[in-house]
């Protein structure tokens, strides 16, 4: 027996690597939900050592954008300098061993900011680690790092998370390479901000680490591609998560219901029970959609966000397949080359499913992507493509201004002819994931706990330069569904610039269903219903306020709250004219319930010569606003993060400054303090 045991142990020892690989292949590689941490070890230094990595990129991502940039950065380091990069989610590791990394192994952090300067939900452990660092104790004296933050300058605490990380790391002795990079979504410059930071940082890394760029570099995929012959129960045809594959029916509850939790990793496929057009004139569209969540155990609170998982339109899919000469029916399996890589989507799958459901193929072409494609440009245009990828201004004028997406731009550059040589795996690695879009929920969890309402303006603008309408992925899908629910809308469907496969993979979305999940926000009514509220929400910014008002109505109707005890509720609403006045009739009904406690003040910007916006109406009523603020009113702003939120804040600052006879700077400090105390809340995008 001893001899047999010894021989067995010796055999296992000899075949350890193959056994590990077998286990990984069986249990990890085919599950995109599993991150780099397939060994279960949370010690960052140990995982790097065990996987023989020599560069670390860590990301903290709320919606997937920071993850996308982190991967791009890692990929570029691998492609240009053959570094063995591990790209990992901050969520999956502990950082006590961060200072043990060899000093020729710097770390790059890519961190997005969420809410009021907060870290992404999954990065709380990292934030805690930072908070526990002793200032000035040099506990991270060996660490060299670079950092890129993603934020939005229209928020008070722009790039708060990355700035805090920088501060804390430096205070603990860590050494910054280059400068903090800051992507500004508010100005729409995230991509160019990233490019500038990346170019400077890589230059420095090259010098500090003595990296040599391989001139004859060839694209090295991070995945192994295997062609498959047939579609099986395990093949994804675009299912939003593994649970929905036929092979996984056991994942459903006994009664056949989808099993949660439902979040960014796995949505609930919800039936749409109501959907209609809100605008009166045909030029623009805004869709009201109601999702049924009964039986899903999803809960939401008034003021939360709904994430809707879109798919790409037939037209954009066809254009993409055409430019790269891809066969949508080709079936393939993907395996990560090592266990620190995460598959970008379910596999095995088909090229058609990936293009339609998993890749972000619309949106403006990025200079970074064009740069990656230079080597595959047809010879006749290679020189021009190289120039475009290097010259920011030329790129902006020639490709961004006309609003080309990737496929349209490439076809335009090659006079309508395809780019035949681009590797499919490069496209998979280069393009961002098709992510859910968020909507401020326009229903109330007290009034209708089992349905979630969304109010979405349809993004569709005629483009005079290209003749191709610039369209939004999700909102046109919502409109397509809305029209398809009524028999007499055929001509309107025909006239849409884009159309969708409404049945989805294996008919999963048939009968008006879409994958959704709820993201909890901090946009909340005051705890007590007698606190007055001032709501400012032009356009679809009115969405959460419809939820707020419905909540107050339900308090009166369902909970017998005495109307007289309610605090005053003023809603400043704005639209162009009566044709796009959202929920016009509903406000009258709410007024009947809430009596004089509810008032809507409407600024129709285009019905008179001089344009009137919500901020003008606020100024016109400054004495009432002062009065309400003195009574402890909370201010809520929702909608356009660009100008509106700033202008509204300007008006409030002015009112405070005049009423309290203080300087504008002092008034700004009051607004800042109100924001920190949750008395001035913004839900802006
Ligand atoms: P996308 O496909 O994401 O396109 C975005 C924009 O880019 C569109 O305007 C599109 O026309 C344009 N575009 C597309 N291709 C190109 C190109 N090649 N070049 C240049 N531009 C291009 N919206 C609402 O209507 N109601 C809400 O209540 C609401 N609440 C929100 C709450 C939060 C917290 C956030 C973050 C956003 C909210 N939004 C809301 C915005 C919403 O999430 C979407 O961004 C919006 O609906 C557009 O989604 P889409 O998929 O249709 O467009």
XYZ file of C-alpha atoms and ligand atoms in Angstrom:
738
model
C 0.000 0.000 0.000
C 2.863 2.370 0.911
C 4.522 1.775 -2.443
C 1.242 2.478 -4.299
C 0.703 5.707 -2.287
C 4.270 6.833 -2.953
C 4.027 6.084 -6.671
C 0.694 7.947 -6.750
C 2.167 10.995 -4.990
C 5.158 10.956 -7.339
C 2.828 10.850 -10.354
C 0.795 13.792 -9.012
C 4.015 15.739 -8.367
C 5.235 15.103 -11.947
C 1.900 16.123 -13.463
C 1.069 19.028 -11.146
C 1.041 21.650 -13.891
C -1.205 19.595 -16.187
C -3.571 18.903 -13.303
C -3.731 22.615 -12.451
C -4.397 23.460 -16.100
C -7.093 20.796 -16.334
C -8.814 22.140 -13.211
C -8.621 25.684 -14.518
C -10.058 24.701 -17.866
C -12.878 22.763 -16.297
C -13.884 25.174 -13.623
C -12.603 28.661 -14.289
C -11.827 29.667 -17.832
C -15.309 29.321 -19.184
C -16.904 31.473 -16.522
C -16.561 35.174 -17.183
C -17.947 35.976 -13.761
C -14.771 34.589 -12.246
C -12.033 37.128 -12.103
C -8.327 36.727 -12.021
C -8.519 35.256 -8.606
C -9.312 31.698 -9.536
C -6.954 30.252 -6.927
C -9.014 31.893 -4.181
C -5.897 33.570 -2.798
C -6.381 37.259 -1.917
C -2.722 38.039 -1.256
C -1.803 40.270 -4.189
C 1.975 39.675 -4.049
C 1.546 35.922 -3.812
C -0.828 35.740 -6.811
C 1.601 37.792 -8.893
C 4.474 35.510 -7.930
C 2.535 32.323 -8.549
C 1.464 33.497 -11.992
C 4.912 34.819 -12.910
C 3.662 38.357 -13.629
C 5.906 41.383 -13.759
C 3.405 44.255 -13.988
C 0.185 44.939 -12.118
C -2.806 47.025 -13.212
C -5.552 47.367 -10.603
C -8.956 48.799 -11.392
C -11.949 49.980 -9.371
C -14.933 50.195 -11.665
C -18.588 50.997 -11.013
C -20.014 50.529 -14.477
C -17.159 48.861 -16.367
C -15.457 51.910 -17.911
C -12.441 51.924 -15.580
C -12.099 48.188 -16.167
C -12.060 48.810 -19.872
C -9.280 51.431 -19.652
C -7.288 49.221 -17.272
C -7.426 46.385 -19.777
C -6.410 48.665 -22.629
C -3.424 49.865 -20.632
C -2.369 46.337 -19.694
C -2.785 45.161 -23.247
C -0.593 47.941 -24.588
C 2.193 47.159 -22.112
C 2.082 43.531 -23.164
C 1.951 44.282 -26.882
C 4.732 46.857 -26.926
C 7.116 45.621 -24.234
C 6.119 41.975 -23.762
C 5.443 42.650 -20.081
C 3.542 39.907 -18.291
C 0.726 42.081 -17.037
C -1.961 41.096 -14.563
C -5.081 43.274 -14.767
C -7.154 42.789 -11.635
C -10.213 44.140 -9.877
C -9.478 45.839 -6.551
C -12.465 43.919 -5.225
C -10.689 40.574 -5.448
C -7.565 41.243 -3.389
C -6.106 42.290 -0.060
C -3.260 44.757 -0.185
C -1.189 44.197 2.944
C 1.590 42.732 0.779
C 1.601 45.653 -1.708
C 4.910 46.885 -0.360
C 6.532 43.507 -0.992
C 6.385 43.840 -4.759
C 9.841 44.045 -6.311
C 10.725 47.672 -7.079
C 10.915 46.929 -10.797
C 7.253 46.016 -10.669
C 5.201 49.215 -10.566
C 1.452 49.215 -10.147
C -1.010 51.228 -12.205
C -4.339 52.117 -10.631
C -7.371 52.961 -12.762
C -10.178 54.114 -10.498
C -13.531 55.677 -11.231
C -15.437 57.989 -8.928
C -19.073 57.480 -8.142
C -21.661 59.629 -6.330
C -20.202 62.301 -4.068
C -16.530 61.537 -4.662
C -16.969 57.915 -3.578
C -15.022 54.790 -4.514
C -16.866 52.217 -6.652
C -18.893 49.765 -4.563
C -16.451 46.905 -5.142
C -13.437 48.924 -3.947
C -14.523 49.399 -0.336
C -11.856 46.990 0.924
C -9.184 48.983 -0.917
C -10.531 52.250 0.508
C -10.423 50.700 3.949
C -6.816 49.625 3.362
C -5.973 53.208 2.373
C -7.750 54.606 5.428
C -5.755 52.347 7.713
C -2.403 53.517 6.327
C -0.548 55.639 8.859
C 0.338 59.022 7.437
C 4.079 59.471 7.019
C 4.994 55.943 8.195
C 6.635 54.982 4.901
C 4.861 51.624 4.953
C 4.586 51.773 1.145
C 8.087 53.149 0.610
C 8.916 50.408 -1.935
C 5.846 50.911 -4.052
C 6.036 52.740 -7.366
C 2.742 53.527 -8.991
C 0.889 55.506 -11.629
C -2.757 56.398 -11.473
C -5.601 57.373 -13.796
C -8.953 58.505 -12.400
C -12.272 58.659 -14.187
C -14.774 61.284 -13.136
C -16.994 64.123 -14.184
C -16.143 67.786 -13.601
C -19.782 68.712 -13.276
C -19.761 66.979 -9.897
C -18.553 68.820 -6.815
C -16.064 66.107 -5.884
C -14.502 65.485 -9.291
C -12.308 62.391 -9.417
C -12.621 62.136 -5.626
C -11.698 58.454 -5.389
C -8.480 58.569 -7.459
C -7.415 61.813 -5.762
C -7.932 60.255 -2.353
C -6.017 57.120 -3.375
C -3.132 59.260 -4.642
C -3.043 61.249 -1.443
C -3.117 58.258 0.859
C -0.562 56.254 -1.146
C 1.877 59.160 -1.292
C 1.441 59.884 2.415
C 2.450 56.307 3.107
C 5.643 56.808 1.112
C 4.635 55.318 -2.258
C 6.324 56.933 -5.273
C 4.191 58.347 -8.074
C 5.404 57.839 -11.627
C 4.336 60.811 -13.765
C 1.168 62.686 -12.924
C -2.327 61.798 -11.857
C -4.347 61.345 -15.064
C -7.944 62.520 -14.914
C -10.599 61.556 -17.474
C -13.479 63.998 -17.576
C -16.744 62.509 -18.723
C -18.449 65.878 -18.158
C -16.395 67.459 -20.927
C -16.653 64.262 -23.009
C -12.851 64.068 -23.154
C -12.164 60.860 -21.207
C -10.641 59.150 -24.217
C -8.261 61.979 -25.081
C -7.422 62.543 -21.381
C -6.510 58.872 -21.181
C -4.395 59.045 -24.327
C -2.413 62.039 -23.032
C -1.823 60.457 -19.606
C -1.006 57.082 -21.138
C 1.568 58.460 -23.564
C 3.388 60.393 -20.804
C 3.232 57.498 -18.343
C 4.469 54.906 -20.818
C 7.371 57.174 -21.798
C 8.384 57.393 -18.141
C 7.926 53.679 -17.552
C 10.108 52.984 -20.570
C 12.904 55.084 -19.086
C 12.546 53.929 -15.483
C 12.238 50.231 -16.232
C 14.528 50.273 -19.256
C 11.808 48.779 -21.420
C 12.574 48.077 -25.052
C 9.900 48.289 -27.629
C 9.891 45.449 -30.115
C 9.717 47.113 -33.514
C 8.480 43.958 -35.203
C 5.847 43.483 -32.602
C 3.021 41.287 -33.615
C -0.303 41.195 -31.896
C -0.287 38.489 -29.243
C -3.801 37.478 -28.267
C -4.528 36.867 -24.593
C -6.983 34.144 -25.516
C -6.900 30.853 -27.349
C -9.472 30.604 -30.112
C -10.911 27.218 -31.069
C -13.370 26.837 -33.891
C -16.379 24.678 -33.008
C -18.669 22.707 -35.284
C -22.020 22.780 -33.630
C -24.217 24.764 -31.334
C -24.885 22.907 -28.112
C -26.827 23.704 -24.942
C -23.672 25.315 -23.640
C -23.222 27.664 -26.585
C -24.146 31.232 -25.824
C -26.206 32.899 -28.522
C -25.986 36.186 -26.630
C -27.548 35.265 -23.306
C -26.830 38.034 -20.817
C -25.360 35.648 -18.242
C -24.648 31.967 -17.735
C -27.890 31.348 -15.869
C -29.854 31.736 -19.093
C -28.065 29.016 -21.056
C -30.166 25.887 -21.702
C -27.443 23.821 -19.990
C -27.996 25.789 -16.808
C -31.688 25.252 -16.236
C -30.840 23.907 -12.803
C -29.890 27.442 -11.860
C -33.543 28.372 -11.978
C -35.698 27.946 -8.891
C -37.955 24.892 -8.703
C -40.868 26.942 -9.999
C -38.833 28.010 -13.045
C -38.181 31.550 -11.846
C -34.895 33.272 -12.502
C -32.702 33.212 -9.438
C -30.976 36.353 -8.162
C -29.146 38.300 -6.994
C -29.518 40.506 -10.048
C -26.690 42.938 -10.607
C -24.001 43.959 -13.097
C -22.964 40.299 -13.412
C -26.412 38.880 -13.961
C -29.609 40.665 -14.958
C -33.255 39.770 -14.483
C -35.073 39.318 -17.783
C -38.147 41.406 -17.050
C -41.391 41.607 -19.023
C -42.347 45.076 -20.196
C -45.947 45.533 -19.174
C -46.488 49.068 -20.474
C -44.688 51.201 -22.994
C -45.785 54.357 -24.761
C -44.641 57.535 -26.429
C -44.690 60.633 -24.232
C -44.023 63.367 -26.792
C -46.795 64.811 -28.928
C -44.775 65.810 -31.977
C -43.156 63.242 -34.291
C -39.734 64.946 -34.499
C -38.472 63.712 -31.164
C -39.393 60.716 -29.032
C -39.451 59.914 -25.361
C -40.550 56.494 -24.190
C -42.230 55.593 -20.926
C -41.511 51.933 -20.086
C -42.777 49.822 -17.189
C -40.942 46.632 -16.192
C -42.623 43.954 -14.115
C -40.317 42.668 -11.373
C -42.826 40.546 -9.503
C -41.461 37.197 -8.369
C -37.879 38.316 -8.883
C -37.289 39.436 -5.309
C -35.778 42.614 -6.761
C -36.491 45.539 -4.498
C -35.922 49.181 -5.210
C -36.284 52.463 -3.436
C -37.709 55.633 -4.873
C -34.742 57.517 -6.373
C -32.769 54.397 -7.419
C -31.432 53.740 -10.922
C -32.564 51.095 -13.356
C -29.926 49.462 -15.539
C -31.204 48.325 -18.934
C -29.045 45.854 -20.860
C -29.173 46.688 -24.575
C -28.228 44.892 -27.749
C -26.888 46.339 -30.990
C -29.143 47.086 -33.919
C -29.359 44.995 -37.090
C -27.892 47.871 -39.096
C -24.823 48.448 -36.924
C -24.202 44.704 -36.607
C -24.354 44.300 -40.396
C -21.959 47.212 -40.963
C -19.471 45.799 -38.446
C -19.576 42.314 -39.968
C -19.125 43.845 -43.403
C -16.063 45.932 -42.655
C -14.194 43.049 -40.996
C -15.628 40.369 -43.305
C -16.841 38.293 -40.372
C -19.135 35.299 -40.564
C -21.821 35.716 -37.875
C -22.544 31.975 -37.818
C -19.006 30.950 -36.973
C -18.986 29.104 -33.649
C -15.933 29.311 -31.442
C -14.645 28.705 -27.970
C -12.351 31.011 -26.100
C -9.936 30.099 -23.354
C -7.824 32.501 -21.364
C -4.093 31.886 -21.768
C -3.624 31.963 -18.022
C -5.821 32.018 -14.980
C -5.255 35.708 -14.309
C -7.272 36.605 -17.412
C -11.008 36.936 -17.440
C -13.117 35.988 -20.450
C -14.967 39.016 -21.804
C -18.182 37.065 -22.467
C -19.753 33.627 -22.273
C -18.028 30.992 -24.381
C -18.510 28.950 -26.569
C -20.478 31.382 -28.638
C -20.882 32.710 -32.170
C -19.336 35.751 -33.821
C -22.832 37.100 -34.524
C -23.817 36.842 -30.854
C -20.664 38.595 -29.706
C -21.125 41.490 -32.131
C -24.802 41.935 -31.295
C -24.820 41.398 -27.543
C -21.373 41.776 -26.059
C -19.385 44.462 -27.879
C -19.858 48.221 -27.867
C -19.671 48.765 -31.632
C -21.397 52.140 -31.914
C -20.291 55.368 -30.279
C -17.482 57.554 -31.588
C -14.388 55.780 -32.900
C -11.458 56.156 -30.502
C -7.941 57.208 -31.530
C -6.563 54.393 -29.374
C -8.547 51.813 -31.382
C -7.460 53.285 -34.687
C -3.842 53.131 -33.455
C -4.221 49.409 -32.771
C -5.538 48.842 -36.281
C -2.765 50.693 -38.148
C -0.861 47.461 -38.805
C -3.906 45.996 -40.514
C -4.801 49.015 -42.627
C -4.922 48.325 -46.375
C -1.546 49.429 -47.873
C -3.060 52.192 -49.940
C -4.306 54.073 -46.878
C -1.820 52.946 -44.221
C 0.130 56.205 -44.201
C -2.997 58.286 -43.766
C -4.358 56.002 -41.022
C -1.021 56.253 -39.184
C -1.197 60.058 -39.327
C -4.784 60.064 -38.114
C -3.908 57.838 -35.166
C -1.088 60.164 -34.109
C -2.579 63.577 -34.837
C -5.252 64.487 -32.315
C -6.588 67.469 -34.280
C -6.682 65.716 -37.631
C -8.415 62.738 -36.039
C -11.016 65.012 -34.409
C -11.709 66.918 -37.619
C -11.848 63.944 -39.933
C -13.500 61.256 -37.817
C -14.955 62.655 -34.594
C -16.699 65.705 -35.972
C -18.727 63.713 -38.513
C -19.529 61.289 -35.650
C -18.309 58.115 -37.290
C -18.395 54.907 -35.312
C -15.598 52.375 -35.814
C -17.104 50.471 -38.740
C -18.357 53.573 -40.547
C -14.988 55.300 -40.115
C -13.001 52.349 -41.446
C -15.285 51.953 -44.428
C -15.070 55.671 -45.130
C -11.257 55.597 -44.933
C -11.099 52.655 -47.336
C -13.726 54.032 -49.741
C -16.357 51.498 -48.760
C -14.025 48.500 -49.028
C -13.520 46.122 -46.073
C -10.477 45.764 -43.808
C -9.912 42.068 -44.293
C -6.887 41.397 -42.111
C -7.954 42.550 -38.680
C -7.720 39.595 -36.261
C -11.045 38.771 -34.641
C -9.341 38.333 -31.259
C -7.882 41.831 -31.496
C -11.384 43.232 -31.999
C -12.615 41.311 -28.988
C -9.809 42.638 -26.826
C -9.874 46.160 -28.211
C -13.549 47.001 -28.052
C -15.326 47.852 -24.803
C -18.026 45.601 -23.456
C -21.576 46.587 -24.319
C -22.660 47.886 -20.935
C -26.102 48.517 -19.460
C -27.420 52.087 -19.565
C -28.834 53.655 -16.418
C -32.161 55.414 -15.952
C -33.443 57.346 -12.946
C -36.447 55.337 -11.884
C -39.632 57.349 -12.421
C -41.894 55.217 -10.232
C -42.252 54.976 -6.472
C -41.469 51.807 -4.560
C -44.321 52.617 -2.177
C -46.820 53.320 -4.917
C -45.829 50.427 -7.232
C -43.367 48.029 -5.569
C -43.713 45.446 -8.364
C -43.112 47.652 -11.388
C -40.236 49.920 -12.290
C -40.837 52.846 -14.617
C -38.229 54.465 -16.852
C -38.514 57.671 -18.869
C -36.061 57.688 -21.747
C -35.481 60.282 -24.426
C -34.631 58.597 -27.720
C -31.167 59.502 -29.006
C -31.532 59.987 -32.734
C -29.983 62.904 -34.580
C -29.803 63.384 -38.317
C -26.210 63.772 -39.472
C -25.812 66.115 -42.404
C -22.163 65.270 -43.052
C -22.499 61.510 -43.295
C -26.192 61.050 -43.918
C -26.160 58.308 -41.246
C -28.321 59.186 -38.219
C -26.433 59.219 -34.942
C -28.408 56.895 -32.718
C -28.283 55.651 -29.145
C -28.305 51.885 -28.639
C -30.737 51.458 -25.746
C -33.212 54.231 -26.357
C -33.865 53.178 -29.950
C -34.312 49.612 -28.744
C -36.891 50.822 -26.212
C -38.699 52.703 -28.973
C -38.572 49.715 -31.314
C -40.141 47.565 -28.583
C -42.737 50.214 -27.825
C -43.832 50.492 -31.471
C -43.833 46.724 -31.957
C -46.412 46.316 -29.188
C -49.046 48.080 -31.274
C -50.306 46.708 -34.585
C -50.738 50.003 -36.407
C -47.180 51.283 -35.983
C -45.619 49.379 -38.861
C -44.778 52.474 -40.919
C -43.196 54.147 -37.897
C -41.058 51.072 -37.266
C -40.035 51.093 -40.937
C -39.003 54.726 -40.671
C -36.748 54.127 -37.685
C -33.040 54.555 -38.541
C -32.196 51.314 -36.723
C -34.023 48.055 -35.951
C -33.396 45.246 -33.502
C -33.774 41.527 -33.059
C -36.524 41.844 -30.460
C -36.702 38.103 -29.783
C -33.176 37.910 -28.450
C -31.067 34.769 -28.018
C -33.224 31.619 -28.062
C -36.300 33.890 -27.846
C -35.299 34.979 -24.351
C -36.522 38.527 -24.971
C -39.665 37.634 -26.954
C -42.943 39.266 -25.863
C -41.269 42.525 -24.858
C -38.685 41.374 -22.348
C -35.376 42.965 -21.531
C -32.584 42.240 -19.077
C -32.457 44.739 -16.215
C -31.036 45.239 -12.752
C -31.409 47.921 -10.098
C -28.530 50.042 -8.860
C -29.108 51.648 -5.507
C -28.439 55.345 -5.372
C -28.195 57.936 -2.624
C -30.828 60.186 -4.220
C -33.435 60.040 -1.489
C -36.403 61.994 -0.211
C -35.910 63.427 3.295
C -36.718 60.887 6.006
C -39.560 63.020 7.270
C -42.394 63.893 4.888
C -42.898 67.303 6.487
C -39.518 68.594 5.271
C -40.098 70.874 2.239
C -38.442 69.873 -1.027
C -37.383 71.911 -4.036
C -36.999 69.712 -7.112
C -35.353 70.911 -10.308
C -35.664 68.567 -13.252
C -35.991 69.788 -16.821
C -36.533 67.256 -19.620
C -36.104 63.644 -18.544
C -34.524 65.055 -15.381
C -38.106 65.024 -14.143
C -38.026 61.212 -13.974
C -37.098 60.705 -10.299
C -39.406 63.555 -9.261
C -42.359 61.746 -10.766
C -41.274 58.941 -8.419
C -40.972 61.362 -5.468
C -44.433 62.832 -6.049
C -46.009 59.413 -6.544
C -44.374 58.414 -3.254
C -45.984 61.350 -1.435
C -49.359 60.533 -3.044
C -49.018 56.917 -1.884
C -48.194 58.125 1.627
C -51.477 59.993 1.626
C -53.524 57.271 -0.075
C -51.957 54.109 1.325
C -50.531 55.213 4.652
C -53.138 57.806 5.577
C -50.594 60.571 6.071
C -52.463 63.839 6.584
C -51.821 66.132 3.603
C -51.651 69.111 5.941
C -48.542 67.672 7.616
C -46.618 67.370 4.352
C -43.807 69.785 3.584
C -44.178 71.987 0.523
C -43.040 70.387 -2.758
C -42.081 72.656 -5.641
C -41.066 71.058 -8.912
C -39.239 73.278 -11.418
C -39.746 71.578 -14.740
C -38.619 72.688 -18.175
C -39.265 71.586 -21.744
C -39.174 73.177 -25.177
C -42.928 73.558 -25.602
C -46.192 71.802 -24.881
C -45.338 68.934 -27.260
C -42.564 67.660 -25.047
C -44.143 68.548 -21.701
C -43.669 65.213 -19.920
C -46.556 63.685 -17.938
C -48.551 66.903 -18.369
C -51.890 65.384 -17.302
C -50.459 63.380 -14.430
C -49.273 66.446 -12.505
C -52.880 67.676 -12.344
C -53.958 64.395 -10.764
C -51.132 64.517 -8.228
C -52.186 68.087 -7.377
C -55.671 66.815 -6.540
C -54.202 64.485 -3.915
C -51.479 66.709 -2.552
C -53.564 69.910 -2.707
C -51.586 73.120 -2.226
C -48.574 71.180 -0.934
C -47.527 70.374 -4.502
C -46.755 72.897 -7.183
C -45.170 72.549 -10.604
C -43.466 75.603 -12.080
C -42.943 75.124 -15.809
C -40.401 76.871 -18.023
C -41.296 76.297 -21.691
C -38.118 77.513 -23.319
C -39.304 77.958 -26.902
C -42.774 79.425 -26.712
C -41.611 83.014 -26.409
C -38.857 84.972 -28.066
C -36.477 84.923 -25.147
C -35.571 81.470 -23.913
C -36.677 80.714 -20.366
C -35.036 77.910 -18.425
C -35.564 76.446 -14.947
C -32.770 78.566 -13.468
C -34.643 81.718 -14.565
C -37.824 80.490 -12.892
C -35.827 79.775 -9.723
C -34.517 83.346 -9.708
C -38.023 84.699 -10.281
C -39.125 82.981 -7.092
C -36.160 83.743 -4.921
C -38.087 84.989 -1.895
C -40.157 81.763 -1.699
C -37.017 79.689 -2.147
C -35.292 81.627 0.623
C -38.302 81.032 2.824
C -38.287 77.281 2.112
C -34.533 77.039 2.674
C -34.984 78.773 6.017
C -37.511 76.074 6.847
C -34.877 73.424 6.126
C -35.912 72.531 2.556
C -33.830 69.964 0.666
C -32.828 70.752 -2.907
C -32.802 68.073 -5.615
C -31.395 68.534 -9.108
C -31.720 65.934 -11.851
C -30.866 65.835 -15.550
C -28.221 67.439 -17.735
C -24.860 67.451 -15.978
C -23.430 69.903 -18.473
C -24.910 73.364 -18.213
C -28.164 72.942 -16.333
C -26.757 71.624 -13.044
C -24.098 74.357 -12.976
C -26.577 77.115 -13.847
C -29.033 75.910 -11.215
C -26.305 75.821 -8.595
C -25.319 79.351 -9.687
C -28.896 80.543 -9.083
C -29.056 78.933 -5.645
C -25.678 80.445 -4.729
C -26.938 83.852 -5.836
C -30.145 83.504 -3.817
C -28.201 82.476 -0.709
C -25.688 85.249 -1.164
C -28.408 87.926 -1.540
C -30.667 86.674 1.227
C -27.881 86.228 3.753
C -25.838 89.236 2.604
C -22.734 87.107 2.165
C -20.234 86.784 -0.667
C -20.780 84.259 -3.444
C -17.776 82.292 -2.222
C -19.367 82.023 1.205
C -22.671 80.999 -0.391
C -20.806 78.337 -2.371
C -19.422 76.960 0.881
C -22.987 76.688 2.219
C -24.019 74.720 -0.883
C -20.983 72.470 -0.434
C -21.949 71.838 3.190
C -25.544 71.148 2.124
C -24.228 68.573 -0.364
C -22.163 66.847 2.295
C -25.197 66.782 4.614
C -27.410 65.351 1.841
C -29.552 68.477 1.721
C -28.526 69.376 -1.835
C -28.606 66.223 -3.920
C -27.811 65.791 -7.580
C -28.703 62.970 -9.929
C -27.086 64.256 -13.075
C -25.666 62.636 -16.185
P -25.681 55.430 -26.409
O -25.573 54.354 -27.393
O -25.100 55.216 -25.074
O -25.104 56.747 -27.026
C -24.824 57.876 -26.206
C -24.861 59.121 -27.067
O -23.838 59.051 -28.023
C -26.159 59.303 -27.828
O -26.525 60.651 -27.784
C -25.807 58.896 -29.220
O -26.621 59.518 -30.173
C -24.382 59.359 -29.293
N -23.602 58.644 -30.306
C -23.799 57.401 -30.783
N -22.900 57.112 -31.720
C -22.104 58.193 -31.822
C -20.986 58.509 -32.622
N -20.512 57.644 -33.499
N -20.403 59.711 -32.472
C -20.867 60.596 -31.583
N -21.939 60.368 -30.808
C -22.536 59.181 -30.918
N -31.558 59.224 -19.747
C -32.898 59.395 -19.853
O -33.403 59.588 -20.959
N -33.712 59.338 -18.750
C -33.230 59.128 -17.508
O -33.997 59.080 -16.543
C -31.819 58.936 -17.365
N -31.285 58.724 -16.155
C -29.941 58.526 -16.037
C -29.401 58.280 -14.778
C -28.054 58.064 -14.650
C -27.474 57.805 -13.289
C -27.229 58.080 -15.783
C -25.753 57.832 -15.655
C -27.756 58.331 -17.025
C -29.107 58.553 -17.170
N -29.668 58.766 -18.432
C -31.009 58.974 -18.539
C -28.853 58.669 -19.661
C -28.929 57.204 -20.169
O -28.227 56.349 -19.276
C -28.289 56.987 -21.537
O -27.021 57.553 -21.544
C -29.082 57.567 -22.670
O -30.392 57.099 -22.646
C -28.465 57.177 -24.004
O -28.405 55.769 -24.090
P -28.330 55.045 -25.493
O -27.883 53.648 -25.238
O -29.590 55.215 -26.242
O -27.204 55.860 -26.224
